[in-house]
Amino acid sequence: MDGTKPVMESTAEENLEEREESKGCFECCIKCLGGVPYASLVATILCFSGVALFCGCGHVALTGTLTMLENHFSRITSDHATLTAVVQIMQYTIYGIASFFAVYGIVLLAEGFYTTSAVKKELQSEFKTTVCGRCITATFVFLTYILGLAFLGIFGFSAIPVFLFYNMWTTCAAMKSPMANITDPDSICVDVRQYGVIPWTATPGKACGSILGDICSSSEFYLSFHLYIVACAGAGATLIALIHYLMILSANWAYLRSACSQHEYQDIKTKDDVEEGTSKEGLNSSYS
């Protein structure tokens, strides 16, 4: 009996130590999770997803569109030389957009981590934010606003090829529909020259009847059409992410500014209290 008692006591002590360790780990995890800027994390994931869809699908869709135009609408290279140069410029621009937002998203996420911890420590009076930190947040607000306006234009621009491909798709669907009762399918044509994609001198410039049906059934048309839709959706997702970022940054800047004003007021109040206490001590000493 005497030999089992120390064993039981050591086992109880070990269980107590394990509980304390697990409690410490749990509190540490809760503290770490409390410092995560979830709003910035969601906006970053949405931004990365939108940019990836827009850049990846847009790049492949542009290549497929150029191949389709070369095979069916503009067989002379000189007729679509300008279009080829524009497509290449747009593809290089896509590379730049992807690289920029990969860095910018990480920077904004890091700024979210910093601001979240700074606001909490500021409210707990552990340290005070600097004017430089608030200016950096304000700079991000301005830059994100400009990027939001830019991506609003990109979103509208990315809807143009979706509209053009949709018109061609509806024309092919109407031509194949038995309810249309078309006697002369060759009279139904799609002329891409009227959209300004290729010059009016390009040959053949348009597709009619069975040729138009073959184009709509080709893999280039089907893939490019759906990729343009996904790219447009990606641009919209990126725009929503930038609006989300803008709201987050504006709120963070307001929190930092409010906390700074609160600390300034507390400092002034503390200074006044000290001066008032000193003056009362001086009066008391003079009367005594």
CSV table of C-alpha atoms in Angstrom, one decimal:
chain,number,residue,atom,x,y,z
A,1,MET,CA,0.0,0.0,0.0
A,2,ASP,CA,2.8,2.4,0.9
A,3,GLY,CA,4.5,1.7,-2.4
A,4,THR,CA,1.4,2.5,-4.5
A,5,LYS,CA,0.8,5.8,-2.9
A,6,PRO,CA,3.8,7.6,-4.3
A,7,VAL,CA,3.0,6.2,-7.7
A,8,MET,CA,-0.6,7.5,-7.5
A,9,GLU,CA,0.7,10.9,-6.4
A,10,SER,CA,3.2,11.1,-9.3
A,11,THR,CA,0.5,10.1,-11.8
A,12,ALA,CA,-1.8,12.8,-10.5
A,13,GLU,CA,1.0,15.4,-10.8
A,14,GLU,CA,1.7,14.3,-14.3
A,15,ASN,CA,-2.0,14.6,-15.2
A,16,LEU,CA,-2.1,18.1,-13.7
A,17,GLU,CA,1.0,19.1,-15.7
A,18,GLU,CA,-0.5,17.8,-18.9
A,19,ARG,CA,-3.7,19.7,-18.3
A,20,GLU,CA,-1.8,22.9,-17.6
A,21,GLU,CA,0.2,22.4,-20.8
A,22,SER,CA,-2.9,21.7,-22.9
A,23,LYS,CA,-4.6,24.7,-21.3
A,24,GLY,CA,-1.5,26.9,-22.2
A,25,CYS,CA,-1.5,25.6,-25.8
A,26,PHE,CA,-5.2,26.2,-26.1
A,27,GLU,CA,-4.9,29.8,-24.8
A,28,CYS,CA,-1.9,30.3,-27.2
A,29,CYS,CA,-4.0,29.1,-30.1
A,30,ILE,CA,-6.9,31.3,-29.2
A,31,LYS,CA,-4.6,34.3,-28.9
A,32,CYS,CA,-3.0,33.5,-32.3
A,33,LEU,CA,-6.4,33.0,-34.0
A,34,GLY,CA,-7.6,36.3,-32.4
A,35,GLY,CA,-4.8,38.2,-34.2
A,36,VAL,CA,-5.7,36.9,-37.7
A,37,PRO,CA,-7.3,39.5,-39.9
A,38,TYR,CA,-10.1,37.3,-41.3
A,39,ALA,CA,-11.6,40.1,-43.5
A,40,SER,CA,-8.2,40.7,-45.1
A,41,LEU,CA,-7.7,36.9,-45.5
A,42,VAL,CA,-11.0,36.5,-47.3
A,43,ALA,CA,-10.3,39.4,-49.5
A,44,THR,CA,-6.9,38.1,-50.4
A,45,ILE,CA,-8.2,34.6,-51.3
A,46,LEU,CA,-10.9,36.2,-53.4
A,47,CYS,CA,-8.4,38.6,-55.1
A,48,PHE,CA,-5.9,35.7,-55.9
A,49,SER,CA,-8.8,33.6,-57.2
A,50,GLY,CA,-10.2,36.3,-59.4
A,51,VAL,CA,-6.8,37.4,-60.8
A,52,ALA,CA,-5.9,33.8,-61.5
A,53,LEU,CA,-9.1,33.2,-63.4
A,54,PHE,CA,-8.9,36.5,-65.3
A,55,CYS,CA,-5.3,36.2,-66.3
A,56,GLY,CA,-5.2,32.4,-67.0
A,57,CYS,CA,-8.5,32.2,-68.9
A,58,GLY,CA,-8.0,35.5,-70.7
A,59,HIS,CA,-4.6,34.6,-72.0
A,60,VAL,CA,-5.8,31.3,-73.4
A,61,ALA,CA,-9.0,32.8,-74.8
A,62,LEU,CA,-7.0,35.5,-76.7
A,63,THR,CA,-4.8,32.9,-78.3
A,64,GLY,CA,-7.8,30.8,-79.3
A,65,THR,CA,-9.5,33.9,-80.8
A,66,LEU,CA,-6.5,34.8,-82.8
A,67,THR,CA,-6.3,31.3,-84.2
A,68,MET,CA,-10.0,31.3,-85.1
A,69,LEU,CA,-9.7,34.6,-86.9
A,70,GLU,CA,-6.6,33.5,-88.8
A,71,ASN,CA,-8.3,30.3,-89.9
A,72,HIS,CA,-11.7,31.6,-90.9
A,73,PHE,CA,-11.9,35.4,-91.2
A,74,SER,CA,-8.5,36.8,-92.1
A,75,ARG,CA,-6.2,34.4,-94.0
A,76,ILE,CA,-3.8,37.1,-95.1
A,77,THR,CA,-1.2,37.8,-92.3
A,78,SER,CA,-0.9,41.5,-93.1
A,79,ASP,CA,-4.6,42.1,-92.6
A,80,HIS,CA,-4.5,41.1,-89.0
A,81,ALA,CA,-1.0,42.1,-88.1
A,82,THR,CA,-2.2,45.0,-85.9
A,83,LEU,CA,-4.6,42.6,-84.1
A,84,THR,CA,-1.7,40.2,-83.5
A,85,ALA,CA,0.4,43.0,-82.0
A,86,VAL,CA,-2.5,44.1,-79.8
A,87,VAL,CA,-3.1,40.6,-78.6
A,88,GLN,CA,0.5,40.2,-77.7
A,89,ILE,CA,0.5,43.5,-75.8
A,90,MET,CA,-2.6,42.4,-73.9
A,91,GLN,CA,-1.0,39.1,-73.0
A,92,TYR,CA,2.1,40.8,-71.7
A,93,THR,CA,-0.2,43.1,-69.7
A,94,ILE,CA,-1.9,40.0,-68.2
A,95,TYR,CA,1.6,38.8,-67.0
A,96,GLY,CA,2.1,42.2,-65.4
A,97,ILE,CA,-1.3,42.2,-63.7
A,98,ALA,CA,-0.7,38.7,-62.3
A,99,SER,CA,2.7,39.6,-60.9
A,100,PHE,CA,1.6,42.9,-59.4
A,101,PHE,CA,-1.5,41.5,-57.7
A,102,ALA,CA,0.5,38.5,-56.3
A,103,VAL,CA,2.8,41.0,-54.5
A,104,TYR,CA,0.1,43.5,-53.7
A,105,GLY,CA,-2.3,40.9,-52.1
A,106,ILE,CA,0.5,39.7,-49.8
A,107,VAL,CA,1.4,43.3,-48.8
A,108,LEU,CA,-2.2,44.1,-48.0
A,109,LEU,CA,-2.6,40.9,-46.0
A,110,ALA,CA,0.6,41.7,-44.1
A,111,GLU,CA,-0.8,45.2,-43.5
A,112,GLY,CA,-4.0,43.6,-42.2
A,113,PHE,CA,-2.0,41.5,-39.7
A,114,TYR,CA,0.0,44.6,-38.6
A,115,THR,CA,-3.1,46.8,-38.2
A,116,THR,CA,-5.1,44.2,-36.4
A,117,SER,CA,-2.3,43.7,-33.8
A,118,ALA,CA,-1.6,47.4,-33.7
A,119,VAL,CA,-5.3,48.3,-32.9
A,120,LYS,CA,-5.5,45.7,-30.1
A,121,LYS,CA,-2.2,46.8,-28.5
A,122,GLU,CA,-3.1,50.5,-29.0
A,123,LEU,CA,-6.4,49.9,-27.2
A,124,GLN,CA,-4.5,48.0,-24.4
A,125,SER,CA,-2.1,51.0,-24.2
A,126,GLU,CA,0.9,48.8,-24.9
A,127,PHE,CA,2.2,51.2,-27.6
A,128,LYS,CA,1.2,54.0,-29.8
A,129,THR,CA,0.9,54.1,-33.6
A,130,THR,CA,3.1,56.5,-35.5
A,131,VAL,CA,2.1,59.1,-38.1
A,132,CYS,CA,4.1,57.1,-40.6
A,133,GLY,CA,2.0,53.9,-40.0
A,134,ARG,CA,-1.2,55.9,-40.5
A,135,CYS,CA,0.1,57.5,-43.6
A,136,ILE,CA,1.0,54.0,-45.0
A,137,THR,CA,-2.5,52.9,-44.4
A,138,ALA,CA,-3.9,56.0,-46.0
A,139,THR,CA,-1.6,55.4,-49.0
A,140,PHE,CA,-3.0,51.9,-49.4
A,141,VAL,CA,-6.5,53.2,-49.3
A,142,PHE,CA,-5.8,55.6,-52.2
A,143,LEU,CA,-3.9,53.0,-54.2
A,144,THR,CA,-6.7,50.4,-53.7
A,145,TYR,CA,-9.2,53.0,-54.8
A,146,ILE,CA,-7.3,53.7,-58.0
A,147,LEU,CA,-6.9,49.9,-58.7
A,148,GLY,CA,-10.7,49.5,-58.1
A,149,LEU,CA,-11.5,52.1,-60.7
A,150,ALA,CA,-9.0,50.5,-63.1
A,151,PHE,CA,-10.5,47.0,-62.6
A,152,LEU,CA,-14.0,48.4,-63.1
A,153,GLY,CA,-12.9,49.4,-66.6
A,154,ILE,CA,-11.2,46.0,-67.1
A,155,PHE,CA,-14.4,44.3,-66.0
A,156,GLY,CA,-16.4,46.3,-68.5
A,157,PHE,CA,-13.8,45.7,-71.3
A,158,SER,CA,-13.8,41.9,-70.6
A,159,ALA,CA,-17.5,41.8,-71.2
A,160,ILE,CA,-17.1,42.9,-74.8
A,161,PRO,CA,-15.7,39.6,-76.2
A,162,VAL,CA,-18.4,37.7,-74.3
A,163,PHE,CA,-21.1,39.9,-76.0
A,164,LEU,CA,-19.5,39.3,-79.5
A,165,PHE,CA,-19.2,35.6,-79.0
A,166,TYR,CA,-22.7,35.4,-77.6
A,167,ASN,CA,-24.0,37.1,-80.7
A,168,MET,CA,-22.3,34.6,-82.9
A,169,TRP,CA,-23.5,31.7,-80.8
A,170,THR,CA,-27.1,32.9,-80.9
A,171,THR,CA,-26.9,33.3,-84.7
A,172,CYS,CA,-25.7,29.7,-85.1
A,173,ALA,CA,-28.3,28.5,-82.7
A,174,ALA,CA,-31.1,30.3,-84.6
A,175,MET,CA,-29.7,28.9,-87.9
A,176,LYS,CA,-29.8,25.3,-86.6
A,177,SER,CA,-33.2,25.6,-84.9
A,178,PRO,CA,-36.0,23.8,-86.7
A,179,MET,CA,-38.5,26.5,-85.6
A,180,ALA,CA,-36.6,29.1,-87.6
A,181,ASN,CA,-37.8,27.7,-90.9
A,182,ILE,CA,-34.8,29.1,-92.9
A,183,THR,CA,-34.9,28.3,-96.6
A,184,ASP,CA,-31.5,29.8,-97.5
A,185,PRO,CA,-28.9,29.2,-94.6
A,186,ASP,CA,-26.2,30.9,-96.7
A,187,SER,CA,-28.0,34.2,-96.3
A,188,ILE,CA,-27.2,34.2,-92.6
A,189,CYS,CA,-23.7,35.6,-92.0
A,190,VAL,CA,-21.5,37.0,-89.3
A,191,ASP,CA,-19.2,39.8,-90.4
A,192,VAL,CA,-16.5,40.4,-87.8
A,193,ARG,CA,-15.2,43.4,-89.7
A,194,GLN,CA,-18.2,45.5,-88.5
A,195,TYR,CA,-16.8,45.2,-84.9
A,196,GLY,CA,-13.5,46.7,-85.9
A,197,VAL,CA,-11.6,43.6,-85.0
A,198,ILE,CA,-10.0,43.3,-88.5
A,199,PRO,CA,-10.0,45.9,-91.3
A,200,TRP,CA,-12.6,46.1,-94.0
A,201,THR,CA,-10.1,44.9,-96.6
A,202,ALA,CA,-9.6,41.6,-94.8
A,203,THR,CA,-10.7,38.5,-96.7
A,204,PRO,CA,-13.1,36.8,-96.4
A,205,GLY,CA,-14.0,38.8,-93.3
A,206,LYS,CA,-17.3,37.0,-92.8
A,207,ALA,CA,-18.7,33.5,-92.5
A,208,CYS,CA,-22.1,32.3,-93.8
A,209,GLY,CA,-24.2,29.2,-93.8
A,210,SER,CA,-22.4,25.9,-93.2
A,211,ILE,CA,-19.0,27.6,-92.7
A,212,LEU,CA,-20.5,29.6,-89.8
A,213,GLY,CA,-21.9,26.4,-88.4
A,214,ASP,CA,-18.5,24.7,-88.6
A,215,ILE,CA,-16.9,27.7,-86.8
A,216,CYS,CA,-19.5,27.5,-84.0
A,217,SER,CA,-18.8,23.8,-83.7
A,218,SER,CA,-15.1,24.2,-83.6
A,219,SER,CA,-13.1,23.7,-80.4
A,220,GLU,CA,-11.5,27.2,-80.7
A,221,PHE,CA,-14.9,28.9,-80.6
A,222,TYR,CA,-16.3,26.7,-77.8
A,223,LEU,CA,-13.3,27.0,-75.6
A,224,SER,CA,-12.7,30.8,-76.2
A,225,PHE,CA,-16.4,31.6,-75.5
A,226,HIS,CA,-16.4,29.9,-72.2
A,227,LEU,CA,-13.0,31.1,-71.2
A,228,TYR,CA,-14.1,34.7,-71.8
A,229,ILE,CA,-17.1,34.1,-69.6
A,230,VAL,CA,-14.8,32.8,-66.8
A,231,ALA,CA,-12.3,35.6,-67.3
A,232,CYS,CA,-15.1,38.2,-67.0
A,233,ALA,CA,-16.3,36.5,-63.8
A,234,GLY,CA,-12.7,36.6,-62.5
A,235,ALA,CA,-12.4,40.3,-63.2
A,236,GLY,CA,-15.7,40.8,-61.3
A,237,ALA,CA,-14.4,38.8,-58.4
A,238,THR,CA,-11.2,40.9,-58.3
A,239,LEU,CA,-13.3,44.0,-58.4
A,240,ILE,CA,-15.3,42.8,-55.4
A,241,ALA,CA,-12.0,41.9,-53.6
A,242,LEU,CA,-10.7,45.4,-54.1
A,243,ILE,CA,-13.9,46.9,-52.8
A,244,HIS,CA,-13.6,44.6,-49.8
A,245,TYR,CA,-10.0,45.7,-49.3
A,246,LEU,CA,-11.0,49.4,-49.6
A,247,MET,CA,-13.6,49.0,-46.8
A,248,ILE,CA,-11.1,47.1,-44.6
A,249,LEU,CA,-8.3,49.7,-45.1
A,250,SER,CA,-10.7,52.6,-44.5
A,251,ALA,CA,-12.0,51.0,-41.3
A,252,ASN,CA,-8.4,50.2,-40.1
A,253,TRP,CA,-7.4,53.8,-40.7
A,254,ALA,CA,-10.4,55.1,-38.8
A,255,TYR,CA,-9.6,52.8,-35.9
A,256,LEU,CA,-6.0,53.9,-35.8
A,257,ARG,CA,-7.0,57.5,-36.0
A,258,SER,CA,-9.6,57.1,-33.2
A,259,ALA,CA,-7.2,55.2,-31.0
A,260,CYS,CA,-4.6,57.9,-31.5
A,261,SER,CA,-7.0,60.7,-30.6
A,262,GLN,CA,-8.1,58.7,-27.5
A,263,HIS,CA,-4.5,58.4,-26.4
A,264,GLU,CA,-3.8,62.1,-27.0
A,265,TYR,CA,-6.9,62.9,-24.9
A,266,GLN,CA,-5.7,60.6,-22.1
A,267,ASP,CA,-2.2,62.1,-22.2
A,268,ILE,CA,-3.6,65.6,-21.9
A,269,LYS,CA,-6.0,64.5,-19.1
A,270,THR,CA,-3.2,62.8,-17.2
A,271,LYS,CA,-1.0,65.9,-17.6
A,272,ASP,CA,-3.7,68.1,-16.3
A,273,ASP,CA,-4.4,65.8,-13.3
A,274,VAL,CA,-0.7,65.8,-12.4
A,275,GLU,CA,-0.5,69.6,-12.7
A,276,GLU,CA,-3.6,70.0,-10.6
A,277,GLY,CA,-2.3,67.6,-8.0
A,278,THR,CA,1.0,69.5,-7.9
A,279,SER,CA,-0.7,72.8,-7.5
A,280,LYS,CA,-2.9,71.5,-4.6
A,281,GLU,CA,0.2,70.2,-2.8
A,282,GLY,CA,1.8,73.6,-3.2
A,283,LEU,CA,-1.2,75.3,-1.7
A,284,ASN,CA,-1.4,72.9,1.2
A,285,SER,CA,2.3,73.4,1.9
A,286,SER,CA,2.0,77.2,1.9
A,287,TYR,CA,-1.0,77.1,4.4
A,288,SER,CA,0.9,74.7,6.6
